[in-house]
């Protein structure tokens, strides 16, 4: 049966670049191999310096007037957690795989249940007083920050996703949105790599999901 996926329009192409991948998950999805998790975490703990992605992600935030040392990209927050020797959080196979990709590429990923998204997706700066209930984090203020919205309102940004479109054990179709700085030369290559690596880790089947022009 054909799968209908939401279109995505980026209204801020001069301030952010988006990579988009879509997948159909097997039920249940394949668990990420523990040896893979250990290897990625060891790479992070043994790194001699912060990765290249730190600078691009921080510049993305500064494009929106956001201080990235106060409101960190999710990729950097997870990297710092692992560097402190804390355990990698195992939550759901699709979430775990996405977090591992984010750790390796050091760019923030959004992960969304496509069947919980209503209408098309718009990427923009958050309006005054806009926000949502984050996943285990309470209210997330999005005023002026890069974010994604559908016809029901905001649901994602590079720091914390919303509870409304979260991935659960019943999720069948999901979307990755990767938040890049427009000058990041790795964007196309990394989006392509993430598509295939996520499929390999989870057994998911890639689906067409082409962003609409701004």
mmCIF file of C-alpha atoms in Angstrom:
data_model
loop_
_atom_site.group_PDB
_atom_site.id
_atom_site.type_symbol
_atom_site.label_atom_id
_atom_site.label_comp_id
_atom_site.label_asym_id
_atom_site.label_seq_id
_atom_site.Cartn_x
_atom_site.Cartn_y
_atom_site.Cartn_z
ATOM 1 C CA UNK A 1 0.000 0.000 0.000
ATOM 2 C CA UNK A 2 1.410 3.458 -0.883
ATOM 3 C CA UNK A 3 2.599 5.508 2.076
ATOM 4 C CA UNK A 4 1.739 9.207 2.178
ATOM 5 C CA UNK A 5 4.497 11.362 3.650
ATOM 6 C CA UNK A 6 4.265 15.037 4.591
ATOM 7 C CA UNK A 7 6.080 17.584 2.449
ATOM 8 C CA UNK A 8 8.591 19.873 4.140
ATOM 9 C CA UNK A 9 9.113 23.557 3.319
ATOM 10 C CA UNK A 10 12.148 25.356 4.754
ATOM 11 C CA UNK A 11 11.370 29.074 5.101
ATOM 12 C CA UNK A 12 14.848 29.839 6.493
ATOM 13 C CA UNK A 13 17.287 28.446 3.865
ATOM 14 C CA UNK A 14 19.853 31.171 4.575
ATOM 15 C CA UNK A 15 19.957 30.247 8.270
ATOM 16 C CA UNK A 16 19.520 26.462 8.283
ATOM 17 C CA UNK A 17 19.780 23.513 5.929
ATOM 18 C CA UNK A 18 17.712 20.374 6.452
ATOM 19 C CA UNK A 19 18.408 16.771 5.556
ATOM 20 C CA UNK A 20 15.289 14.597 5.445
ATOM 21 C CA UNK A 21 15.003 10.802 5.442
ATOM 22 C CA UNK A 22 11.928 8.622 5.888
ATOM 23 C CA UNK A 23 11.610 4.968 6.852
ATOM 24 C CA UNK A 24 9.115 2.177 7.349
ATOM 25 C CA UNK A 25 9.992 0.300 10.523
ATOM 26 C CA UNK A 26 9.598 -3.430 10.988
ATOM 27 C CA UNK A 27 7.504 -4.304 14.017
ATOM 28 C CA UNK A 28 9.285 -4.885 16.233
ATOM 29 C CA UNK A 29 12.347 -2.975 14.976
ATOM 30 C CA UNK A 30 15.728 -4.631 15.364
ATOM 31 C CA UNK A 31 17.639 -3.711 18.519
ATOM 32 C CA UNK A 32 20.963 -1.962 17.929
ATOM 33 C CA UNK A 33 23.834 -4.335 18.616
ATOM 34 C CA UNK A 34 25.500 -3.609 21.960
ATOM 35 C CA UNK A 35 28.968 -3.914 20.409
ATOM 36 C CA UNK A 36 28.101 -1.065 18.031
ATOM 37 C CA UNK A 37 26.929 1.106 20.930
ATOM 38 C CA UNK A 38 30.115 0.380 22.870
ATOM 39 C CA UNK A 39 32.344 1.181 19.889
ATOM 40 C CA UNK A 40 30.682 4.544 19.223
ATOM 41 C CA UNK A 41 30.804 5.542 22.896
ATOM 42 C CA UNK A 42 34.476 4.589 23.108
ATOM 43 C CA UNK A 43 35.218 6.792 20.095
ATOM 44 C CA UNK A 44 33.548 9.704 21.869
ATOM 45 C CA UNK A 45 35.337 9.113 25.174
ATOM 46 C CA UNK A 46 38.729 8.762 23.473
ATOM 47 C CA UNK A 47 38.411 11.791 21.189
ATOM 48 C CA UNK A 48 41.270 14.257 21.668
ATOM 49 C CA UNK A 49 39.178 17.315 20.763
ATOM 50 C CA UNK A 50 35.555 18.312 20.129
ATOM 51 C CA UNK A 51 34.306 17.156 16.721
ATOM 52 C CA UNK A 52 33.924 19.387 13.667
ATOM 53 C CA UNK A 53 30.146 19.276 13.950
ATOM 54 C CA UNK A 54 30.218 21.273 17.192
ATOM 55 C CA UNK A 55 31.200 24.459 15.378
ATOM 56 C CA UNK A 56 28.605 24.134 12.623
ATOM 57 C CA UNK A 57 25.776 23.311 15.053
ATOM 58 C CA UNK A 58 26.675 26.235 17.280
ATOM 59 C CA UNK A 59 26.792 28.548 14.268
ATOM 60 C CA UNK A 60 23.336 27.319 13.279
ATOM 61 C CA UNK A 61 22.000 28.433 16.658
ATOM 62 C CA UNK A 62 23.767 31.771 16.447
ATOM 63 C CA UNK A 63 22.088 32.360 13.073
ATOM 64 C CA UNK A 64 18.849 32.568 15.062
ATOM 65 C CA UNK A 65 20.314 34.681 17.868
ATOM 66 C CA UNK A 66 20.382 31.700 20.244
ATOM 67 C CA UNK A 67 23.300 31.142 22.639
ATOM 68 C CA UNK A 68 24.364 27.504 22.032
ATOM 69 C CA UNK A 69 26.116 27.300 25.400
ATOM 70 C CA UNK A 70 22.788 27.878 27.176
ATOM 71 C CA UNK A 71 20.475 26.047 24.765
ATOM 72 C CA UNK A 72 22.600 23.213 23.438
ATOM 73 C CA UNK A 73 22.065 21.160 20.284
ATOM 74 C CA UNK A 74 20.888 17.669 21.242
ATOM 75 C CA UNK A 75 23.961 16.149 19.578
ATOM 76 C CA UNK A 76 26.306 18.130 21.810
ATOM 77 C CA UNK A 77 24.300 17.377 24.955
ATOM 78 C CA UNK A 78 24.550 13.641 24.283
ATOM 79 C CA UNK A 79 28.262 13.891 23.411
ATOM 80 C CA UNK A 80 28.937 15.619 26.741
ATOM 81 C CA UNK A 81 26.939 12.972 28.603
ATOM 82 C CA UNK A 82 29.043 10.172 27.113
ATOM 83 C CA UNK A 83 32.290 12.081 27.718
ATOM 84 C CA UNK A 84 31.398 12.229 31.420
ATOM 85 C CA UNK A 85 31.318 8.440 31.507
ATOM 86 C CA UNK A 86 27.536 8.185 31.800
ATOM 87 C CA UNK A 87 25.723 5.316 30.145
ATOM 88 C CA UNK A 88 24.296 5.587 26.658
ATOM 89 C CA UNK A 89 20.493 5.846 27.111
ATOM 90 C CA UNK A 90 18.661 2.853 25.590
ATOM 91 C CA UNK A 91 15.073 3.950 24.887
ATOM 92 C CA UNK A 92 13.675 2.476 21.652
ATOM 93 C CA UNK A 93 15.595 0.882 18.754
ATOM 94 C CA UNK A 94 14.836 3.762 16.369
ATOM 95 C CA UNK A 95 15.707 6.379 18.996
ATOM 96 C CA UNK A 96 18.897 4.547 19.958
ATOM 97 C CA UNK A 97 20.029 4.287 16.326
ATOM 98 C CA UNK A 98 19.284 7.963 15.709
ATOM 99 C CA UNK A 99 21.229 9.018 18.795
ATOM 100 C CA UNK A 100 24.202 6.948 17.649
ATOM 101 C CA UNK A 101 24.132 8.610 14.221
ATOM 102 C CA UNK A 102 23.963 12.009 15.896
ATOM 103 C CA UNK A 103 26.952 11.146 18.085
ATOM 104 C CA UNK A 104 29.012 10.111 15.078
ATOM 105 C CA UNK A 105 28.094 13.021 12.813
ATOM 106 C CA UNK A 106 27.735 15.602 15.602
ATOM 107 C CA UNK A 107 24.679 17.226 14.091
ATOM 108 C CA UNK A 108 21.265 17.338 15.789
ATOM 109 C CA UNK A 109 18.575 14.967 14.512
ATOM 110 C CA UNK A 110 14.833 15.198 14.955
ATOM 111 C CA UNK A 111 12.959 11.868 14.958
ATOM 112 C CA UNK A 112 9.193 11.887 14.420
ATOM 113 C CA UNK A 113 6.297 9.491 13.998
ATOM 114 C CA UNK A 114 5.048 10.525 10.535
ATOM 115 C CA UNK A 115 1.512 9.338 11.278
ATOM 116 C CA UNK A 116 1.259 11.828 14.154
ATOM 117 C CA UNK A 117 2.120 14.772 11.891
ATOM 118 C CA UNK A 118 -0.873 16.638 10.452
ATOM 119 C CA UNK A 119 -0.527 18.263 7.034
ATOM 120 C CA UNK A 120 2.792 19.502 5.685
ATOM 121 C CA UNK A 121 5.867 20.455 7.697
ATOM 122 C CA UNK A 122 7.247 23.991 7.824
ATOM 123 C CA UNK A 123 10.716 24.820 9.143
ATOM 124 C CA UNK A 124 10.910 28.350 10.535
ATOM 125 C CA UNK A 125 11.866 30.507 13.500
ATOM 126 C CA UNK A 126 9.491 30.086 16.429
ATOM 127 C CA UNK A 127 6.926 32.817 17.014
ATOM 128 C CA UNK A 128 6.673 34.682 20.314
ATOM 129 C CA UNK A 129 5.206 32.473 23.059
ATOM 130 C CA UNK A 130 5.420 29.350 20.881
ATOM 131 C CA UNK A 131 6.534 26.017 22.296
ATOM 132 C CA UNK A 132 5.451 22.505 23.238
ATOM 133 C CA UNK A 133 5.684 19.793 25.865
ATOM 134 C CA UNK A 134 9.043 18.115 25.378
ATOM 135 C CA UNK A 135 9.767 14.437 25.880
ATOM 136 C CA UNK A 136 10.346 14.227 29.621
ATOM 137 C CA UNK A 137 11.442 17.877 29.763
ATOM 138 C CA UNK A 138 8.309 19.914 30.370
ATOM 139 C CA UNK A 139 7.583 23.051 28.356
ATOM 140 C CA UNK A 140 10.101 23.891 25.593
ATOM 141 C CA UNK A 141 10.197 27.599 24.690
ATOM 142 C CA UNK A 142 10.690 28.071 20.937
ATOM 143 C CA UNK A 143 10.455 31.854 20.557
ATOM 144 C CA UNK A 144 13.013 32.855 17.920
ATOM 145 C CA UNK A 145 14.518 29.357 17.778
ATOM 146 C CA UNK A 146 14.731 27.032 14.755
ATOM 147 C CA UNK A 147 11.751 24.685 14.810
ATOM 148 C CA UNK A 148 9.378 22.496 12.805
ATOM 149 C CA UNK A 149 5.589 22.843 12.796
ATOM 150 C CA UNK A 150 2.572 21.182 11.206
ATOM 151 C CA UNK A 151 -1.051 22.299 11.088
ATOM 152 C CA UNK A 152 -1.390 21.553 14.823
ATOM 153 C CA UNK A 153 1.610 23.693 15.799
ATOM 154 C CA UNK A 154 5.311 23.223 16.630
ATOM 155 C CA UNK A 155 6.615 19.702 17.191
ATOM 156 C CA UNK A 156 10.400 19.625 16.780
ATOM 157 C CA UNK A 157 13.663 21.541 17.014
ATOM 158 C CA UNK A 158 17.412 20.772 17.210
ATOM 159 C CA UNK A 159 17.488 20.569 21.021
ATOM 160 C CA UNK A 160 14.393 18.666 22.129
ATOM 161 C CA UNK A 161 11.452 17.037 20.352
ATOM 162 C CA UNK A 162 7.806 17.158 21.365
ATOM 163 C CA UNK A 163 5.820 14.479 23.134
ATOM 164 C CA UNK A 164 3.088 14.821 20.494
ATOM 165 C CA UNK A 165 5.088 13.315 17.613
ATOM 166 C CA UNK A 166 7.400 11.065 19.606
ATOM 167 C CA UNK A 167 8.318 7.588 18.411
ATOM 168 C CA UNK A 168 6.665 4.759 20.379
ATOM 169 C CA UNK A 169 6.513 0.966 20.221
ATOM 170 C CA UNK A 170 3.646 1.305 17.738
ATOM 171 C CA UNK A 171 5.425 3.654 15.335
ATOM 172 C CA UNK A 172 5.452 2.311 11.789
ATOM 173 C CA UNK A 173 6.533 5.280 9.630
ATOM 174 C CA UNK A 174 9.128 7.744 10.868
ATOM 175 C CA UNK A 175 10.961 10.784 9.596
ATOM 176 C CA UNK A 176 14.474 11.997 10.334
ATOM 177 C CA UNK A 177 15.109 15.722 10.020
ATOM 178 C CA UNK A 178 18.797 16.619 10.301
ATOM 179 C CA UNK A 179 19.560 20.233 11.193
ATOM 180 C CA UNK A 180 22.650 21.528 9.371
ATOM 181 C CA UNK A 181 24.300 24.926 9.120
ATOM 182 C CA UNK A 182 23.911 26.099 5.479
ATOM 183 C CA UNK A 183 27.697 26.155 5.021
ATOM 184 C CA UNK A 184 28.288 22.630 6.343
ATOM 185 C CA UNK A 185 29.974 20.856 3.392
ATOM 186 C CA UNK A 186 29.107 17.436 4.834
ATOM 187 C CA UNK A 187 25.330 17.885 4.681
ATOM 188 C CA UNK A 188 24.473 15.911 1.542
ATOM 189 C CA UNK A 189 26.986 13.147 2.209
ATOM 190 C CA UNK A 190 25.947 12.801 5.846
ATOM 191 C CA UNK A 191 22.230 12.718 5.029
ATOM 192 C CA UNK A 192 22.881 9.905 2.552
ATOM 193 C CA UNK A 193 25.076 8.023 5.048
ATOM 194 C CA UNK A 194 22.453 8.377 7.783
ATOM 195 C CA UNK A 195 19.794 6.899 5.480
ATOM 196 C CA UNK A 196 21.752 3.718 4.896
ATOM 197 C CA UNK A 197 23.269 3.387 8.373
ATOM 198 C CA UNK A 198 19.890 3.734 10.095
ATOM 199 C CA UNK A 199 18.409 1.105 7.773
ATOM 200 C CA UNK A 200 21.308 -1.246 8.524
ATOM 201 C CA UNK A 201 20.999 -0.767 12.282
ATOM 202 C CA UNK A 202 17.224 -1.180 12.590
ATOM 203 C CA UNK A 203 16.125 -3.174 9.554
ATOM 204 C CA UNK A 204 13.999 -0.193 8.456
ATOM 205 C CA UNK A 205 13.070 0.293 4.799
ATOM 206 C CA UNK A 206 13.915 3.748 3.355
ATOM 207 C CA UNK A 207 10.999 5.664 1.799
ATOM 208 C CA UNK A 208 10.954 8.640 -0.554
ATOM 209 C CA UNK A 209 10.617 11.944 1.283
ATOM 210 C CA UNK A 210 11.625 14.922 -0.852
ATOM 211 C CA UNK A 211 11.546 18.401 0.729
ATOM 212 C CA UNK A 212 9.471 20.948 -1.161
ATOM 213 C CA UNK A 213 11.210 24.136 -2.340
ATOM 214 C CA UNK A 214 11.027 27.204 -0.090
#
